[in-house]
CSV table of C-alpha atoms in Angstrom, one decimal:
chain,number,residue,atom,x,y,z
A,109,UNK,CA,0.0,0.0,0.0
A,110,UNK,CA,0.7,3.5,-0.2
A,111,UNK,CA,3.3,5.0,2.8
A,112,UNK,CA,4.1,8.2,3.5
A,113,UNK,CA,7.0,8.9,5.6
A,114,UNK,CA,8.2,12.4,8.1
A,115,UNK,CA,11.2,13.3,9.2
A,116,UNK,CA,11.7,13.9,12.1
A,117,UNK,CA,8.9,12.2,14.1
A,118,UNK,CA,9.8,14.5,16.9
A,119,UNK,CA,12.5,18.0,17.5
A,120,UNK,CA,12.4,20.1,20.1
A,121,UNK,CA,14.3,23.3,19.5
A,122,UNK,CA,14.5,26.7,21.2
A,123,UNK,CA,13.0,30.0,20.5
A,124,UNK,CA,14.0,31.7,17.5
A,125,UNK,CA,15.8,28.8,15.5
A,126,UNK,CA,13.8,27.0,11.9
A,127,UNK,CA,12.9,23.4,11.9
A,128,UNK,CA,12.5,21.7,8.7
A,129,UNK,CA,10.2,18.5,8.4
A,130,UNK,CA,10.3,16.6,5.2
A,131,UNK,CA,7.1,14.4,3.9
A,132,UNK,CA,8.3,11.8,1.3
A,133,UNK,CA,5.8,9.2,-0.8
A,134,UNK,CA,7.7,6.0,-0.7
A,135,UNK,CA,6.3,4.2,-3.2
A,136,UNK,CA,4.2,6.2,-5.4
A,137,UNK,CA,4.5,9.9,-6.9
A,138,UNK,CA,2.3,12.9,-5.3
A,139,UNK,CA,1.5,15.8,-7.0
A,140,UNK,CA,0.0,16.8,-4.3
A,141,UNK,CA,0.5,17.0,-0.6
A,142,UNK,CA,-1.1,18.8,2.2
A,143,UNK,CA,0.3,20.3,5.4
A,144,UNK,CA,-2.0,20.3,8.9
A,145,UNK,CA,-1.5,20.8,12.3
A,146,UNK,CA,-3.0,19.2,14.9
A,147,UNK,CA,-3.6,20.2,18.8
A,148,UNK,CA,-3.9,18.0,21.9
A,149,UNK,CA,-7.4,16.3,21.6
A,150,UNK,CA,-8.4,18.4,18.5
A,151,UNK,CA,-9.2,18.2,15.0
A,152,UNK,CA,-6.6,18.4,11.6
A,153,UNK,CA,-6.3,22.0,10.8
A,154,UNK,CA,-5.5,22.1,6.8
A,155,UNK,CA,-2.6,24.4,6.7
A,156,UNK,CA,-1.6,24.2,3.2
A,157,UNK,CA,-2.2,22.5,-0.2
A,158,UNK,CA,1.3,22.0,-1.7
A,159,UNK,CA,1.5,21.3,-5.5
A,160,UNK,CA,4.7,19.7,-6.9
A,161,UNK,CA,6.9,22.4,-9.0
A,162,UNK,CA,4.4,25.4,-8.3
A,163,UNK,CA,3.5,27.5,-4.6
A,164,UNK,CA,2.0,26.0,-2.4
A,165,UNK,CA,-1.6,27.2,-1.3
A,166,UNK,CA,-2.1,28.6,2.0
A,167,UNK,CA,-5.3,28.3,4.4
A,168,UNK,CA,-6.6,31.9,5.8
A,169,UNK,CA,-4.8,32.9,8.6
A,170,UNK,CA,-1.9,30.8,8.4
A,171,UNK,CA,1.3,32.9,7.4
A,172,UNK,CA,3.6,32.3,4.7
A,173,UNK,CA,6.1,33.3,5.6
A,174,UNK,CA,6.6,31.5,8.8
A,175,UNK,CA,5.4,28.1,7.3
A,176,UNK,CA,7.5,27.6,4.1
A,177,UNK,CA,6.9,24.7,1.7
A,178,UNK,CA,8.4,23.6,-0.8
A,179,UNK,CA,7.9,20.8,-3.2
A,180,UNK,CA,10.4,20.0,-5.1
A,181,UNK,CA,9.7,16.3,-6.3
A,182,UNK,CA,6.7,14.4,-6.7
A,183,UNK,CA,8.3,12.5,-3.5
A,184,UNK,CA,9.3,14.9,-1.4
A,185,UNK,CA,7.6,18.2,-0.1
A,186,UNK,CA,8.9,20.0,3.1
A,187,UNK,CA,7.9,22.3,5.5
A,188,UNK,CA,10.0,24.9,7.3
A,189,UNK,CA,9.2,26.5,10.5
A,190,UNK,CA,10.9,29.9,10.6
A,191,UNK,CA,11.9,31.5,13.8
A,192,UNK,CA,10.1,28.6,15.9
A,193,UNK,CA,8.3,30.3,19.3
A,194,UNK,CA,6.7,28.6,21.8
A,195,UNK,CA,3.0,28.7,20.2
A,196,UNK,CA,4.3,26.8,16.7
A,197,UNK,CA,4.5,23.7,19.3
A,198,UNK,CA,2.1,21.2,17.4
A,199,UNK,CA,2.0,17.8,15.7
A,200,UNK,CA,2.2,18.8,12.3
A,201,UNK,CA,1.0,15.7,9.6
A,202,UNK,CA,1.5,15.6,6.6
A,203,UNK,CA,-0.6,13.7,3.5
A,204,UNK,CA,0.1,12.9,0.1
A,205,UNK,CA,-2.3,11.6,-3.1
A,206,UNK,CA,-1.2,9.7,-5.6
A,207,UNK,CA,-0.3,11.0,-9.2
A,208,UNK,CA,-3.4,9.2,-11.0
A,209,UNK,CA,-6.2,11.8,-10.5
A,210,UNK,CA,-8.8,10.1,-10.0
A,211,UNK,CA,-10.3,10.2,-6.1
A,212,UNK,CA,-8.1,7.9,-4.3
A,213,UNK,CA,-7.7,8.7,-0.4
A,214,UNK,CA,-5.3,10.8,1.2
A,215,UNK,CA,-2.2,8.9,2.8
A,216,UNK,CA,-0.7,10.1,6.1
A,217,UNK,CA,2.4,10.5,7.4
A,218,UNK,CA,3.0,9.8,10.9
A,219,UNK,CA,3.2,13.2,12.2
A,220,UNK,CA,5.9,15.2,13.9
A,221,UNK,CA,6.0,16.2,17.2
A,222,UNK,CA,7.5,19.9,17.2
A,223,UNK,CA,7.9,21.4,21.0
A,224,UNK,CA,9.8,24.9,20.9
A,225,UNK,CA,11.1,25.7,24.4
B,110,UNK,CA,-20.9,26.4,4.8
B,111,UNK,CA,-20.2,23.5,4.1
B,112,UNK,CA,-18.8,21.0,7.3
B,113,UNK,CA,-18.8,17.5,9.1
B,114,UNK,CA,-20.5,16.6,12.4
B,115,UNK,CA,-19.6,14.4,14.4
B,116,UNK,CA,-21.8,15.0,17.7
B,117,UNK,CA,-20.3,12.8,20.3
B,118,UNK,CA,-17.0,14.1,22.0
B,119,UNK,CA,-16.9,10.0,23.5
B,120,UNK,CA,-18.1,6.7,22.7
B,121,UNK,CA,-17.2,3.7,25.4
B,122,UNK,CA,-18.2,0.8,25.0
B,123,UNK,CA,-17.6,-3.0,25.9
B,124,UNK,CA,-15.3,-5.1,24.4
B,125,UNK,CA,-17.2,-7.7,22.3
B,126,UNK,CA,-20.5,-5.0,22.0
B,127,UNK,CA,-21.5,-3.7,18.6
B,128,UNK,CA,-20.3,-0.2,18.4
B,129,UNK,CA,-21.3,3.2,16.3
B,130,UNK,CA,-19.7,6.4,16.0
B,131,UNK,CA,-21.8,9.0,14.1
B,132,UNK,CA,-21.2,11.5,11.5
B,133,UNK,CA,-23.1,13.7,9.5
B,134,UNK,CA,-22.5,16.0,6.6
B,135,UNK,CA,-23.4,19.5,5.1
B,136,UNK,CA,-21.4,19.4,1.8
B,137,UNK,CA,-23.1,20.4,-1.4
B,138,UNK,CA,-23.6,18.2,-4.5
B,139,UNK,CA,-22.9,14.6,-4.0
B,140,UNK,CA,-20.4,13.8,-1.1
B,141,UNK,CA,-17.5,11.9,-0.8
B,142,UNK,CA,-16.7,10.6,2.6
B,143,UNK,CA,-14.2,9.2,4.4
B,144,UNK,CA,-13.0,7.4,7.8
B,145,UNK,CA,-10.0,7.6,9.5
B,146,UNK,CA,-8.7,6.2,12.5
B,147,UNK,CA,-5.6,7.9,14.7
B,148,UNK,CA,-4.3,6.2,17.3
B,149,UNK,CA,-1.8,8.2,20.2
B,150,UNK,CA,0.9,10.4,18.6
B,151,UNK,CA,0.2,8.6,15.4
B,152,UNK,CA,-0.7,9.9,12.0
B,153,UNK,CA,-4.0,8.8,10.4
B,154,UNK,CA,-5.2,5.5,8.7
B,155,UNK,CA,-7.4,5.5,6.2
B,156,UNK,CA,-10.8,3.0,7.4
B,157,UNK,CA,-13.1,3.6,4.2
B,158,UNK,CA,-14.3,5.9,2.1
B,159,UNK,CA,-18.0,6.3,0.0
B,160,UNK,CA,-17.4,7.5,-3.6
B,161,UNK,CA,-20.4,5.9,-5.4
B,162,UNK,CA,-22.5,2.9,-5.5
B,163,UNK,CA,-23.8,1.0,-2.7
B,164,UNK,CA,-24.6,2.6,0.4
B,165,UNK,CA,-22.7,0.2,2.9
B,166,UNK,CA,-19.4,0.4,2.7
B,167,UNK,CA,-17.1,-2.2,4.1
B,168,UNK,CA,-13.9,-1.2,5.0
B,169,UNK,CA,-10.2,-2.3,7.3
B,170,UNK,CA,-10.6,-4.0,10.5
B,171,UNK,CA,-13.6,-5.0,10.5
B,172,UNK,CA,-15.4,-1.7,9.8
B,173,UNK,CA,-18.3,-0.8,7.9
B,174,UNK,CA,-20.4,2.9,7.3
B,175,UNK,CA,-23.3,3.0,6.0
B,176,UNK,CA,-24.4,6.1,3.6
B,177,UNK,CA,-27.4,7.6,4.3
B,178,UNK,CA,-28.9,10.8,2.1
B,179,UNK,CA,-32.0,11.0,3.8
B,180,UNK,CA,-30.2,11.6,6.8
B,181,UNK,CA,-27.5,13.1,5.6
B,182,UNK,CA,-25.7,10.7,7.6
B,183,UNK,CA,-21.9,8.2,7.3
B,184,UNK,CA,-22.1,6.3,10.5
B,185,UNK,CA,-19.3,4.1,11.2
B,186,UNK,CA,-20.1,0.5,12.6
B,187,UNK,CA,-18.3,-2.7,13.8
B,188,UNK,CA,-20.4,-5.6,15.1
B,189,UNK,CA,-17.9,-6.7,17.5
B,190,UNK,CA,-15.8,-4.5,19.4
B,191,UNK,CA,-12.2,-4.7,20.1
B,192,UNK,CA,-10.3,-3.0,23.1
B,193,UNK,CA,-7.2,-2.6,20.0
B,194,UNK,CA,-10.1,-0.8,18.4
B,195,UNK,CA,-9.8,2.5,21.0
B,196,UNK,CA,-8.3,5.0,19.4
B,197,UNK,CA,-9.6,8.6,18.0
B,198,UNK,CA,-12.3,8.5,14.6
B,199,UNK,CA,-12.1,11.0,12.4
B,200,UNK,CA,-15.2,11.9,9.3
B,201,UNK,CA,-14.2,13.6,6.1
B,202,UNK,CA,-15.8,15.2,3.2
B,203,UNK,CA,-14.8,16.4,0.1
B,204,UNK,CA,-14.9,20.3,-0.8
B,205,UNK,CA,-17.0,20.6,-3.6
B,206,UNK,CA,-15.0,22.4,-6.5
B,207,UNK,CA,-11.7,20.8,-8.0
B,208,UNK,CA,-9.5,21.9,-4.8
B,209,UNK,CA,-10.6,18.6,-3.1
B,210,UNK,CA,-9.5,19.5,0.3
B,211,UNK,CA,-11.2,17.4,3.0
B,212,UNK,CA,-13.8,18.9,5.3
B,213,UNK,CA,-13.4,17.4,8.9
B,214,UNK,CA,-15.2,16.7,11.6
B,215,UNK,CA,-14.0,17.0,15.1
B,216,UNK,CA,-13.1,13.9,16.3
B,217,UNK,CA,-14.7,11.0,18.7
B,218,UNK,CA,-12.4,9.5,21.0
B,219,UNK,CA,-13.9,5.9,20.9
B,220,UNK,CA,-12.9,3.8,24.4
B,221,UNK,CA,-13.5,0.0,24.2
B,222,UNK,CA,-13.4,-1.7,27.6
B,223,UNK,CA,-12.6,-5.3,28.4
């Protein structure tokens, strides 16, 4: 079946500093891929729709320029964090669909755990 | 606006015991849905989804939803619970238009006791 793998499944960094997390389709090409957050006990917040070799497409409210994305490949899309603070902490999940374009599901990553300290 | 229901925060029940977790839909046009389970500091699994065709829907582990227009309902079911089965259920819907971001509901924590 379809994986999706993050890297890391868990940073914490301090205050200030950019964390990158990277969502790669293992075993089948995504042109697309979506970015959410997710707090304690709550629902998946979309944060943005990333589309292989164009920008991605942000939600309202969620800032561009703190959360880049970039995706490069039709594997590999990744999400920067810049100048981390304390609120950023979330699990952030990433999903990817597969290249044919017809309605398949979406297929999650496992998350990653970001705490800023 | 368009959105997902899913009206109970909690659902417990016994190991063994058919269970139901509900979820309901306002999406325009013909819906897509979808069920996913997340289990602690896990990313989601994909249950089963409705596209077209029949109404019941069978799906991994054992699950089944069963879609209703009338009611505007996608309950998911299992006849047999399993305390493995406790985890957090998520509903989705499809956006209408061509963006095809999911629509979700807000959770049900689903506790099955031995």
């Amino acid at each position: 079946g379809a994986v999706v793998s993050q890297h890391p499944s868990w940073v914490i960094c301090k205050s200030g500093t950019s964390v990158k997390i990277e969502c790669r389709s293992l075993d089948f090409q995504a042109t697309t891929m979506f970015w959410y957050r997710q707090f304690p006990k709550q629902s998946l917040m979309l944060m943005a729709t990333s589309n292989e070799g164009s920008k991605a497409t942000y939600e309202q409210g969620v800032e561009k320029d703190k959360f880049l994305i970039n995706h490069a490949s039709l594997t590999l899309s990744t999400l920067t964090v810049t100048s981390a603070h304390p609120e950023d902490s979330s699990f952030y999940i990433c999903s990817a669909r597969d290249h044919s374009g017809g309605w398949n599901e979406q297929f999650f990553g496992p998350g990653t755990r970001l705490t800023v300290l | 606006a368009q959105s997902v229901a899913q009206p109970e925060d909690q659902v417990n029940v016994a190991e063994g015991n058919p269970l139901t977790v509900k979820c309901t839909y306002s999406v325009s046009g013909n819906p897509y849905l979808f069920w996913y389970v997340q289990y602690p500091n896990r990313g989601l699994q994909f249950l089963l989804k409705y596209i077209t065709g029949d109404n019941l829907v069978k799906g991994s582990y054992g699950f089944e939803a069963e879609f209703n227009k009338s009611q505007t309902s996608f309950h998911l079911k299992k006849p047999s619970a399993l305390v493995s089965d406790s985890a957090l259920y998520f509903c989705a819907s499809v956006r209408a238009g061509n963006n095809r971001k999911l629509i979700w509901g807000l959770g049900t924590s689903l506790a099955v006791n031995p």
